[in-house]
């Protein structure tokens, strides 16, 4: 690589002869990325060669299936709040990762996909090149907000910087870059693009004042948090105290207000409070569940804070719509509100009492609660819990206490079975400083369990608990309760999970009681360079549905 200097008018920028692949990798490094999750193949050989050259600045974590690479990048992005990248070959490689990319889109997670392509001049000709797929960019375009193809090495760095900016501008989300195999290896003088400025969205001061007036006058405010509130924990906490407003987080909004705060609520108390509220502050949430399940009427003033202006009136027109970063808007609101607010009596005692009533009713979920309590007792405050679409997961969404933002990763509306283990692996890789625990059913675990090989190869000390009921238990319950017990496709033949995990070299044990689980977890969290799998055999678990699917309470 020969270096020259080029004057850009205001500053001198180093120009270096490099390949398009080297330019992209250098740009990732210049943006602070230190890892790429990847699986190699012909079209990306020049990219992997560039990764080799940059391996002292950016590590390449190779997985055993592209779904693992995509989910690991997603887990890294969710656990850190920062962009994460993965690289795959075109066609099958890309499609194998598509579920992770779709999930990143639905979770607004900043994941960058680098996707290979067949020889540049043959794209679209249908010649039948290895891994050729019709209109790959068109398919990717359905999964991300920004996709571009690198056409020459001179454009590569800027294209990568534009993609990284798109991932963090307005509503965050994934982006993708395609590059043909022959373009990856072409070289030219390149100036590595430093991060492009992300203009802060203008805050509508008049709208903030209207919100402050509505909230100051309201008697019973409820704050509902979604994934968009994870960066605004301090402000949500302050707003909650100022308004004595309970904060509801069901899945992606959990941990924004510490569960130990009496005003922090989950379902089903959140529904009762929705029914009583005269104003709701919706922070980074679509509000789909409350509005469609619990109802809405004119007596409820909805104040929406969202990074995406299109989100505000998809379901109904809010009283006040505030567009932009939740943290900045809430800071503004917090300075405006005291002038309009009135003195409010503490609702702590009331909330404690009402939480206790619901907790009593939810005691019917005793087996789930026992295991969740064991996990909470051993997982440090800042440890990360990765949820799955499994019976323990549904109970966790209702009952697992969460103390800090970004420590309860729940997959949002895609709820893709099997996301948990591989996503948690990425979270643990990106946050080696805290323990990460993944929960899975026997069904979900085997979707990506082969990534145990990745955990061993890269010494990722993730702890995974597999709750084994020998079934797609959720599905089986539905067949029993709603389809006359006609069971089809819901029983599972499983390996011996302990022997399976040990065959990779992982630590593994079986725990049958919450006490045994606690001891096993204590041992597992002490291991810092080897993954652990704990199998928990369970019988039929009690149904959580009555606490999740609740009837309308407004607008009847
Ligand atoms: C990709 C995907 N496929 C199918 C489903 C439907 N689904 C939801 S839960 C479930 C069964 C889960 O079984 P398991 O992981 O063993 O957990 P359990 O319900 O037994 O606790 C299935 C098939 C899904 N959510 N995602
Ligand atoms: Mg199961």
Coordinates of C-alpha atoms and ligand atoms in Angstrom, one line a residue:
X1 CA 0.0 0.0 0.0
X2 CA 1.7 3.2 -1.1
X3 CA 0.7 6.4 0.8
X4 CA 0.3 9.9 -0.7
X5 CA -1.4 13.0 0.5
X6 CA -4.2 14.8 -1.2
X7 CA -5.4 18.3 -0.5
X8 CA -9.2 18.4 -0.1
X9 CA -9.2 22.2 0.3
X10 CA -9.5 22.3 4.1
X11 CA -7.6 19.3 5.3
X12 CA -4.9 16.8 4.1
X13 CA -6.3 13.3 3.8
X14 CA -4.0 10.3 3.5
X15 CA -4.5 8.6 0.1
X16 CA -3.4 5.0 0.0
X17 CA -3.5 2.5 -2.9
X18 CA -5.8 -0.3 -1.7
X19 CA -8.4 -2.8 -2.9
X20 CA -12.1 -2.1 -2.5
X21 CA -12.1 -4.8 0.2
X22 CA -9.2 -3.1 2.1
X23 CA -11.0 0.2 1.8
X24 CA -14.2 -1.1 3.4
X25 CA -12.3 -2.8 6.2
X26 CA -10.3 0.3 6.9
X27 CA -13.5 2.3 7.0
X28 CA -15.0 -0.1 9.5
X29 CA -11.9 0.4 11.7
X30 CA -12.1 4.2 11.2
X31 CA -15.7 4.0 12.5
X32 CA -14.6 2.2 15.7
X33 CA -15.7 -1.3 14.8
X34 CA -13.4 -4.0 16.1
X35 CA -15.1 -7.2 15.0
X36 CA -16.8 -8.7 12.0
X37 CA -18.8 -11.9 12.2
X38 CA -18.4 -13.8 8.9
X39 CA -18.4 -17.0 6.9
X40 CA -16.1 -17.1 3.9
X41 CA -16.5 -18.3 0.3
X42 CA -15.2 -17.6 -3.2
X43 CA -16.9 -14.3 -3.9
X44 CA -15.5 -12.8 -0.6
X45 CA -12.0 -14.3 -0.8
X46 CA -10.5 -10.8 -1.4
X47 CA -12.5 -9.4 1.5
X48 CA -11.1 -12.2 3.8
X49 CA -7.6 -11.4 2.6
X50 CA -8.2 -7.8 3.6
X51 CA -9.5 -9.0 7.0
X52 CA -6.3 -11.0 7.3
X53 CA -4.2 -7.8 6.7
X54 CA -6.3 -5.8 9.3
X55 CA -6.5 -8.6 11.9
X56 CA -4.5 -6.6 14.4
X57 CA -7.3 -3.9 14.3
X58 CA -10.4 -5.9 13.6
X59 CA -11.0 -9.5 14.6
X60 CA -12.9 -11.9 12.3
X61 CA -15.2 -14.2 14.2
X62 CA -16.1 -17.0 11.8
X63 CA -19.3 -19.0 12.4
X64 CA -20.6 -22.3 11.2
X65 CA -23.7 -21.0 9.4
X66 CA -24.5 -17.6 8.1
X67 CA -27.5 -17.3 10.4
X68 CA -25.1 -17.4 13.3
X69 CA -23.0 -14.6 11.8
X70 CA -26.1 -12.4 11.3
X71 CA -27.4 -13.1 14.8
X72 CA -24.0 -12.5 16.4
X73 CA -23.8 -9.1 14.8
X74 CA -27.3 -8.4 16.0
X75 CA -26.5 -9.5 19.5
X76 CA -23.4 -7.3 19.5
X77 CA -25.4 -4.3 18.3
X78 CA -28.1 -4.8 20.9
X79 CA -25.8 -5.3 23.8
X80 CA -23.6 -2.3 23.0
X81 CA -26.0 0.1 21.1
X82 CA -23.3 0.5 18.5
X83 CA -23.0 -0.7 14.9
X84 CA -21.9 -4.2 14.2
X85 CA -21.1 -5.9 10.9
X86 CA -21.2 -9.3 9.3
X87 CA -20.1 -10.7 5.9
X88 CA -21.5 -13.5 3.8
X89 CA -21.4 -14.9 0.2
X90 CA -24.3 -14.1 -2.1
X91 CA -27.3 -16.2 -2.8
X92 CA -27.4 -19.0 -0.2
X93 CA -25.0 -17.3 2.2
X94 CA -27.1 -14.1 2.2
X95 CA -30.4 -16.0 2.4
X96 CA -29.1 -18.0 5.4
X97 CA -28.5 -14.8 7.2
X98 CA -31.8 -13.1 6.1
X99 CA -33.8 -14.0 9.2
X100 CA -31.2 -12.2 11.3
X101 CA -31.3 -9.2 9.0
X102 CA -35.1 -9.2 9.1
X103 CA -35.0 -9.3 12.9
X104 CA -32.4 -6.5 13.0
X105 CA -34.9 -4.4 10.9
X106 CA -37.8 -5.1 13.1
X107 CA -35.7 -4.2 16.2
X108 CA -34.1 -1.1 14.6
X109 CA -30.7 -2.5 15.3
X110 CA -27.6 -1.0 13.5
X111 CA -26.3 -4.1 11.7
X112 CA -24.3 -3.8 8.5
X113 CA -24.3 -6.8 6.1
X114 CA -21.5 -7.1 3.6
X115 CA -22.8 -9.4 0.9
X116 CA -20.7 -10.8 -2.0
X117 CA -21.8 -10.8 -5.6
X118 CA -21.0 -12.7 -8.8
X119 CA -18.6 -11.0 -11.4
X120 CA -19.7 -7.4 -11.8
X121 CA -20.5 -7.3 -15.5
X122 CA -22.6 -10.4 -15.3
X123 CA -24.9 -9.3 -12.5
X124 CA -28.5 -9.6 -13.9
X125 CA -27.6 -11.7 -16.9
X126 CA -28.9 -15.0 -15.5
X127 CA -25.8 -17.0 -16.6
X128 CA -25.9 -19.4 -13.7
X129 CA -22.7 -18.3 -11.9
X130 CA -22.0 -19.9 -8.5
X131 CA -24.4 -18.5 -5.9
X132 CA -26.2 -16.3 -8.4
X133 CA -29.6 -15.1 -7.3
X134 CA -32.1 -13.0 -9.2
X135 CA -32.1 -9.4 -8.1
X136 CA -30.2 -9.9 -4.8
X137 CA -30.3 -6.1 -4.1
X138 CA -34.1 -6.1 -4.6
X139 CA -34.5 -8.9 -2.0
X140 CA -32.1 -7.2 0.4
X141 CA -34.0 -3.9 -0.1
X142 CA -37.1 -5.5 1.5
X143 CA -35.1 -6.2 4.6
X144 CA -33.2 -2.9 5.2
X145 CA -33.6 0.8 4.7
X146 CA -30.3 1.3 2.9
X147 CA -28.6 -1.0 0.3
X148 CA -25.9 0.0 -2.2
X149 CA -23.5 -1.8 -4.5
X150 CA -19.8 -0.9 -4.6
X151 CA -18.9 -0.4 -8.2
X152 CA -15.3 0.6 -8.0
X153 CA -12.6 0.8 -5.3
X154 CA -12.6 4.6 -5.3
X155 CA -16.2 4.5 -4.1
X156 CA -15.8 1.7 -1.5
X157 CA -14.9 3.7 1.6
X158 CA -17.5 6.4 1.0
X159 CA -20.2 3.8 0.4
X160 CA -19.3 2.1 3.7
X161 CA -19.4 5.4 5.5
X162 CA -22.8 6.3 4.0
X163 CA -24.2 2.9 5.0
X164 CA -22.9 3.3 8.6
X165 CA -24.5 6.8 8.7
X166 CA -27.8 5.5 7.4
X167 CA -27.8 2.9 10.2
X168 CA -27.7 5.6 12.8
X169 CA -29.7 8.4 11.2
X170 CA -33.3 9.0 12.2
X171 CA -34.8 5.6 13.0
X172 CA -31.8 3.3 13.4
X173 CA -31.6 0.0 11.5
X174 CA -29.6 -2.4 9.3
X175 CA -27.9 -1.6 6.0
X176 CA -26.3 -3.7 3.4
X177 CA -23.5 -3.3 0.9
X178 CA -23.1 -5.6 -2.1
X179 CA -19.7 -6.0 -3.8
X180 CA -18.8 -8.2 -6.8
X181 CA -15.9 -10.6 -6.4
X182 CA -13.8 -8.8 -9.1
X183 CA -14.5 -5.4 -7.6
X184 CA -13.4 -6.4 -4.1
X185 CA -9.9 -7.2 -5.4
X186 CA -9.5 -4.1 -7.7
X187 CA -7.2 -1.4 -6.3
X188 CA -7.0 2.3 -6.7
X189 CA -5.8 5.3 -4.6
X190 CA -8.4 5.6 -1.8
X191 CA -8.9 8.1 1.0
X192 CA -10.5 6.4 3.9
X193 CA -13.7 8.2 4.8
X194 CA -14.0 9.2 8.5
X195 CA -17.5 9.1 10.0
X196 CA -19.9 11.4 8.2
X197 CA -21.8 13.9 10.4
X198 CA -25.2 12.8 11.6
X199 CA -27.2 15.9 11.9
X200 CA -29.2 16.0 15.1
X201 CA -32.9 16.2 14.3
X202 CA -34.4 19.6 15.1
X203 CA -36.6 19.4 18.2
X204 CA -40.0 21.0 17.8
X205 CA -40.0 23.3 20.8
X206 CA -43.6 24.3 20.4
X207 CA -44.7 20.6 20.4
X208 CA -42.6 19.9 23.5
X209 CA -44.4 22.8 25.2
X210 CA -47.8 21.4 24.2
X211 CA -46.7 18.0 25.6
X212 CA -45.6 19.6 28.8
X213 CA -48.9 21.4 29.1
X214 CA -50.9 18.2 28.5
X215 CA -48.8 16.2 30.9
X216 CA -48.8 18.9 33.6
X217 CA -52.6 19.0 33.6
X218 CA -53.0 15.2 33.4
X219 CA -54.0 13.4 36.6
X220 CA -52.8 9.9 35.8
X221 CA -49.9 9.6 33.4
X222 CA -48.6 6.2 32.1
X223 CA -45.2 6.0 30.3
X224 CA -44.9 3.2 27.9
X225 CA -41.3 2.3 26.7
X226 CA -40.2 0.3 23.7
X227 CA -36.8 -0.4 22.3
X228 CA -36.4 3.2 21.3
X229 CA -36.2 4.2 25.0
X230 CA -33.2 2.0 25.8
X231 CA -30.9 5.0 25.3
X232 CA -33.0 7.3 27.5
X233 CA -33.1 5.5 30.9
X234 CA -32.0 8.5 33.0
X235 CA -34.6 10.8 31.4
X236 CA -37.4 8.3 31.6
X237 CA -36.6 7.8 35.3
X238 CA -36.6 11.5 35.9
X239 CA -39.9 12.0 34.0
X240 CA -41.5 9.1 35.9
X241 CA -40.5 10.7 39.2
X242 CA -41.7 14.2 38.2
X243 CA -45.1 12.9 37.1
X244 CA -45.4 10.0 39.5
X245 CA -46.1 8.1 36.3
X246 CA -45.7 4.3 36.2
X247 CA -43.4 3.0 33.4
X248 CA -44.6 0.0 31.4
X249 CA -42.1 -2.1 29.5
X250 CA -43.2 -5.4 28.2
X251 CA -40.4 -6.7 26.1
X252 CA -38.0 -4.3 24.4
X253 CA -38.7 -1.5 26.9
X254 CA -37.7 -3.6 30.0
X255 CA -34.8 -2.2 32.0
X256 CA -35.4 1.4 31.0
X257 CA -36.8 2.0 34.5
X258 CA -35.1 -0.3 37.1
X259 CA -37.6 -3.1 38.1
X260 CA -36.8 -2.3 41.8
X261 CA -38.5 1.1 41.3
X262 CA -42.1 0.7 42.5
X263 CA -43.2 2.7 39.5
X264 CA -41.7 0.1 37.1
X265 CA -44.4 -2.2 35.8
X266 CA -44.8 -5.0 33.3
X267 CA -48.0 -6.7 32.1
X268 CA -50.6 -7.2 33.4
X269 CA -50.6 -4.3 35.8
X270 CA -49.7 -2.1 32.8
X271 CA -53.0 -2.9 31.2
X272 CA -54.9 -1.8 34.3
X273 CA -53.0 1.4 34.3
X274 CA -53.7 1.9 30.6
X275 CA -57.3 1.7 31.4
X276 CA -57.1 4.4 34.1
X277 CA -54.7 6.8 32.4
X278 CA -55.7 10.2 31.0
X279 CA -52.3 10.7 29.3
X280 CA -49.7 8.3 27.9
X281 CA -46.1 9.1 27.0
X282 CA -45.1 6.5 24.4
X283 CA -41.3 6.5 24.1
X284 CA -39.8 4.6 21.1
X285 CA -42.7 2.1 20.9
X286 CA -45.3 1.4 18.2
X287 CA -48.0 0.9 20.9
X288 CA -49.4 -1.9 18.8
X289 CA -50.2 -4.1 21.7
X290 CA -51.9 -1.6 24.0
X291 CA -53.9 0.0 21.2
X292 CA -55.1 -3.1 19.4
X293 CA -55.5 -5.4 22.5
X294 CA -56.6 -2.9 25.2
X295 CA -58.3 -0.2 23.1
X296 CA -58.2 3.5 22.9
X297 CA -60.6 6.4 23.3
X298 CA -60.7 10.2 23.3
X299 CA -60.1 10.5 27.0
X300 CA -56.6 9.2 26.6
X301 CA -54.1 11.8 25.3
X302 CA -51.2 10.1 23.6
X303 CA -47.9 11.8 23.4
X304 CA -45.6 10.0 21.1
X305 CA -41.8 10.3 21.0
X306 CA -40.3 8.5 18.0
X307 CA -37.3 8.7 15.8
X308 CA -39.4 7.9 12.8
X309 CA -42.0 10.6 11.8
X310 CA -44.0 8.0 9.9
X311 CA -44.6 6.0 13.1
X312 CA -46.8 8.6 14.9
X313 CA -50.1 8.2 13.2
X314 CA -50.0 4.7 11.8
X315 CA -52.6 3.5 14.3
X316 CA -54.3 6.7 15.5
X317 CA -53.5 10.4 15.5
X318 CA -51.7 11.2 18.7
X319 CA -52.4 14.4 20.7
X320 CA -48.8 15.4 20.4
X321 CA -46.1 13.9 18.1
X322 CA -42.4 14.5 18.9
X323 CA -39.9 13.3 16.3
X324 CA -36.3 12.7 17.1
X325 CA -33.9 11.0 19.6
X326 CA -35.8 10.1 22.8
X327 CA -33.0 11.2 25.1
X328 CA -32.8 14.7 23.6
X329 CA -36.5 15.2 23.5
X330 CA -37.0 14.0 27.0
X331 CA -34.3 16.3 28.3
X332 CA -36.1 19.2 26.6
X333 CA -39.4 18.0 28.1
X334 CA -37.9 17.8 31.6
X335 CA -36.8 21.4 31.5
X336 CA -40.2 22.5 30.2
X337 CA -42.4 20.4 32.4
X338 CA -41.9 21.9 35.9
X339 CA -43.6 25.2 34.8
X340 CA -46.8 23.3 33.9
X341 CA -46.7 20.4 36.4
X342 CA -48.5 20.3 39.8
X343 CA -47.4 18.8 43.0
X344 CA -48.0 15.1 43.0
X345 CA -48.3 12.7 45.9
X346 CA -46.1 9.6 45.7
X347 CA -47.7 6.6 44.1
X348 CA -45.0 4.2 45.4
X349 CA -47.2 2.6 48.1
X350 CA -50.1 2.2 45.7
X351 CA -47.9 0.6 43.1
X352 CA -46.3 -1.8 45.5
X353 CA -49.7 -2.9 46.7
X354 CA -51.0 -3.4 43.2
X355 CA -47.9 -5.2 42.0
X356 CA -48.2 -7.6 45.0
X357 CA -51.8 -8.4 44.0
X358 CA -50.8 -9.4 40.5
X359 CA -47.7 -11.2 41.7
X360 CA -50.0 -13.3 43.9
X361 CA -52.2 -14.2 40.9
X362 CA -49.2 -15.0 38.8
X363 CA -48.0 -17.5 41.4
X364 CA -49.7 -20.1 39.2
X365 CA -46.6 -19.8 37.0
X366 CA -44.6 -21.3 39.9
X367 CA -42.3 -23.6 38.0
X368 CA -41.2 -20.8 35.7
X369 CA -40.9 -18.3 38.6
X370 CA -38.7 -20.7 40.5
X371 CA -36.2 -21.0 37.6
X372 CA -36.3 -17.3 36.8
X373 CA -35.6 -16.4 40.5
X374 CA -32.6 -18.7 40.4
X375 CA -31.3 -17.0 37.3
X376 CA -31.9 -13.5 38.8
X377 CA -30.2 -14.5 42.0
X378 CA -27.0 -15.5 40.2
X379 CA -26.9 -13.0 37.3
X380 CA -25.1 -9.8 38.3
X381 CA -27.1 -6.5 38.0
X382 CA -25.4 -5.7 34.7
X383 CA -25.5 -9.2 33.4
X384 CA -27.4 -9.7 30.2
X385 CA -30.5 -12.0 29.8
X386 CA -31.4 -13.1 26.3
X387 CA -35.0 -14.1 25.9
X388 CA -36.5 -16.7 23.5
X389 CA -39.9 -17.6 22.3
X390 CA -40.2 -20.4 24.8
X391 CA -42.4 -20.9 27.8
X392 CA -39.8 -19.6 30.3
X393 CA -39.3 -16.7 28.0
X394 CA -43.0 -15.7 28.1
X395 CA -42.8 -15.8 31.9
X396 CA -39.6 -13.8 31.9
X397 CA -41.3 -11.0 29.8
X398 CA -43.8 -10.8 32.6
X399 CA -41.8 -11.4 35.7
X400 CA -38.0 -11.3 35.3
X401 CA -36.6 -8.2 37.2
X402 CA -34.4 -6.1 34.9
X403 CA -32.2 -3.5 36.5
X404 CA -30.4 -1.8 33.6
X405 CA -31.0 -0.8 30.0
X406 CA -29.8 -3.2 27.3
X407 CA -29.7 -6.1 29.8
X408 CA -32.9 -7.8 28.7
X409 CA -32.7 -8.7 25.0
X410 CA -36.1 -9.8 23.6
X411 CA -36.5 -10.2 19.9
X412 CA -39.4 -7.9 19.2
X413 CA -42.3 -8.6 16.8
X414 CA -40.5 -11.2 14.7
X415 CA -40.1 -13.5 17.7
X416 CA -38.0 -15.9 15.5
X417 CA -37.6 -19.2 17.2
X418 CA -33.9 -20.0 17.5
X419 CA -32.6 -16.4 17.6
X420 CA -31.6 -16.7 21.3
X421 CA -28.4 -18.8 21.4
X422 CA -26.6 -17.2 18.5
X423 CA -27.7 -13.7 19.4
X424 CA -26.5 -14.2 22.9
X425 CA -23.2 -15.4 21.6
X426 CA -22.8 -12.1 19.8
X427 CA -23.8 -10.2 22.9
X428 CA -21.3 -12.1 25.0
X429 CA -18.6 -11.6 22.5
X430 CA -19.2 -7.9 22.4
X431 CA -19.5 -7.6 26.2
X432 CA -16.8 -9.9 27.6
X433 CA -16.9 -7.7 30.8
X434 CA -20.4 -9.0 31.9
X435 CA -21.9 -12.5 32.0
X436 CA -24.6 -13.3 29.4
X437 CA -27.2 -15.9 29.9
X438 CA -29.4 -17.3 27.1
X439 CA -32.5 -19.2 27.7
X440 CA -33.9 -21.6 25.1
X441 CA -36.4 -24.4 24.7
X442 CA -35.3 -27.7 23.3
X443 CA -36.9 -26.6 20.0
X444 CA -35.3 -23.2 19.7
X445 CA -31.8 -24.3 20.9
X446 CA -31.2 -26.8 18.0
X447 CA -31.8 -24.0 15.4
X448 CA -28.3 -22.7 16.0
X449 CA -26.7 -25.0 18.6
X450 CA -24.0 -25.9 16.1
X451 CA -22.5 -22.4 16.9
X452 CA -21.2 -24.1 20.1
X453 CA -18.3 -24.8 17.8
X454 CA -17.9 -21.1 17.3
X455 CA -18.1 -20.4 21.0
X456 CA -15.3 -23.0 21.6
X457 CA -13.1 -21.7 18.7
X458 CA -13.4 -18.1 19.8
X459 CA -13.5 -18.8 23.6
X460 CA -16.9 -17.2 24.2
X461 CA -18.1 -18.0 27.7
X462 CA -21.8 -17.7 27.1
X463 CA -24.1 -19.6 29.5
X464 CA -27.1 -21.3 27.9
X465 CA -30.0 -22.8 29.8
X466 CA -32.1 -25.3 27.7
X467 CA -35.5 -26.0 29.1
X468 CA -36.3 -29.4 27.7
X469 CA -39.9 -30.5 27.6
X470 CA -39.5 -32.8 24.6
X471 CA -41.8 -30.6 22.5
X472 CA -42.6 -27.4 20.7
X473 CA -44.4 -26.9 24.0
X474 CA -46.2 -23.7 23.0
X475 CA -47.5 -25.2 19.9
X476 CA -48.5 -28.4 21.7
X477 CA -50.5 -26.4 24.2
X478 CA -52.5 -24.7 21.5
X479 CA -53.2 -28.1 19.9
X480 CA -54.4 -29.5 23.2
X481 CA -56.5 -26.5 24.2
X482 CA -57.9 -25.3 20.9
X483 CA -57.7 -28.2 18.5
X484 CA -59.2 -31.0 20.5
X485 CA -55.7 -32.4 21.5
X486 CA -55.0 -33.3 17.9
X487 CA -51.2 -33.2 18.2
X488 CA -49.2 -32.9 15.0
X489 CA -45.6 -31.8 14.4
X490 CA -45.1 -30.7 18.0
X491 CA -43.3 -33.7 19.7
X492 CA -39.5 -33.6 19.5
X493 CA -36.8 -36.2 19.5
X494 CA -33.8 -34.7 21.2
X495 CA -30.1 -35.5 21.7
X496 CA -28.7 -35.9 25.1
X497 CA -28.0 -32.2 25.5
X498 CA -25.3 -32.6 28.1
X499 CA -23.4 -35.1 26.0
X500 CA -24.0 -33.0 22.9
X501 CA -22.5 -29.9 24.5
X502 CA -19.6 -31.8 25.9
X503 CA -18.8 -33.3 22.5
X504 CA -17.9 -29.7 21.4
X505 CA -15.7 -29.4 24.5
X506 CA -18.2 -27.1 26.2
X507 CA -18.9 -27.4 29.9
X508 CA -22.4 -29.0 30.5
X509 CA -24.6 -30.3 33.3
X510 CA -28.2 -31.0 34.1
X511 CA -30.2 -29.2 36.7
X512 CA -33.6 -30.4 37.8
X513 CA -34.5 -27.9 40.5
X514 CA -34.1 -24.1 40.9
X515 CA -31.5 -24.8 43.6
X516 CA -29.5 -27.0 41.3
X517 CA -29.8 -24.4 38.6
X518 CA -28.4 -21.7 41.0
X519 CA -25.4 -23.9 41.8
X520 CA -24.8 -24.7 38.1
X521 CA -25.0 -21.0 37.2
X522 CA -22.5 -20.0 39.8
X523 CA -20.1 -22.5 38.4
X524 CA -20.9 -21.4 34.9
X525 CA -20.4 -17.7 35.4
X526 CA -17.0 -18.4 37.0
X527 CA -15.7 -19.9 33.6
X528 CA -14.5 -17.1 31.4
X529 CA -13.2 -18.9 28.4
X530 CA -15.5 -21.8 27.7
X531 CA -19.3 -21.9 27.0
X532 CA -21.6 -23.7 29.3
X533 CA -24.9 -25.5 28.6
X534 CA -27.2 -26.3 31.4
X535 CA -30.1 -28.6 30.5
X536 CA -33.2 -28.3 32.7
X537 CA -35.7 -31.1 32.1
X538 CA -39.3 -29.8 32.6
X539 CA -42.7 -31.2 32.4
X540 CA -45.8 -29.5 31.2
X541 CA -45.6 -25.8 32.3
X542 CA -48.6 -23.7 33.3
X543 CA -50.0 -21.4 30.6
X544 CA -49.0 -17.7 30.9
X545 CA -51.6 -16.5 28.3
X546 CA -54.2 -15.1 30.7
X547 CA -51.6 -12.5 31.8
X548 CA -50.6 -11.6 28.2
X549 CA -53.7 -11.8 26.1
X550 CA -56.1 -9.6 28.0
X551 CA -59.4 -8.1 26.9
X552 CA -60.1 -4.6 25.9
X553 CA -60.3 -2.1 28.7
X554 CA -60.9 1.2 26.8
X555 CA -63.0 2.4 23.9
X556 CA -65.7 -0.3 24.3
Ligands
LIG1 C1 -38.7 -19.1 13.0 C2 -39.9 -19.5 13.8 N1 -40.6 -20.7 13.4 C3 -41.6 -21.1 14.1 C4 -42.1 -20.4 15.2 C5 -43.4 -20.8 15.9 N2 -43.1 -21.2 17.3 C6 -43.3 -20.4 18.3 S1 -42.9 -21.1 19.8 C7 -42.6 -22.6 19.0 C8 -42.2 -23.8 19.9 C9 -41.0 -23.5 20.8 O1 -40.5 -24.7 21.3 P1 -39.4 -24.8 22.3 O2 -38.2 -23.9 21.8 O3 -39.1 -26.1 22.7 O4 -40.0 -24.0 23.5 P2 -41.3 -24.4 24.4 O5 -42.5 -23.8 23.8 O6 -41.3 -25.9 24.4 O7 -41.1 -23.9 25.8 C10 -42.7 -22.5 17.7 C11 -42.5 -23.6 16.7 C12 -41.5 -19.2 15.5 N3 -41.8 -18.3 16.5 N4 -40.4 -18.8 14.8
LIG2 MG1 -39.8 -27.3 24.2

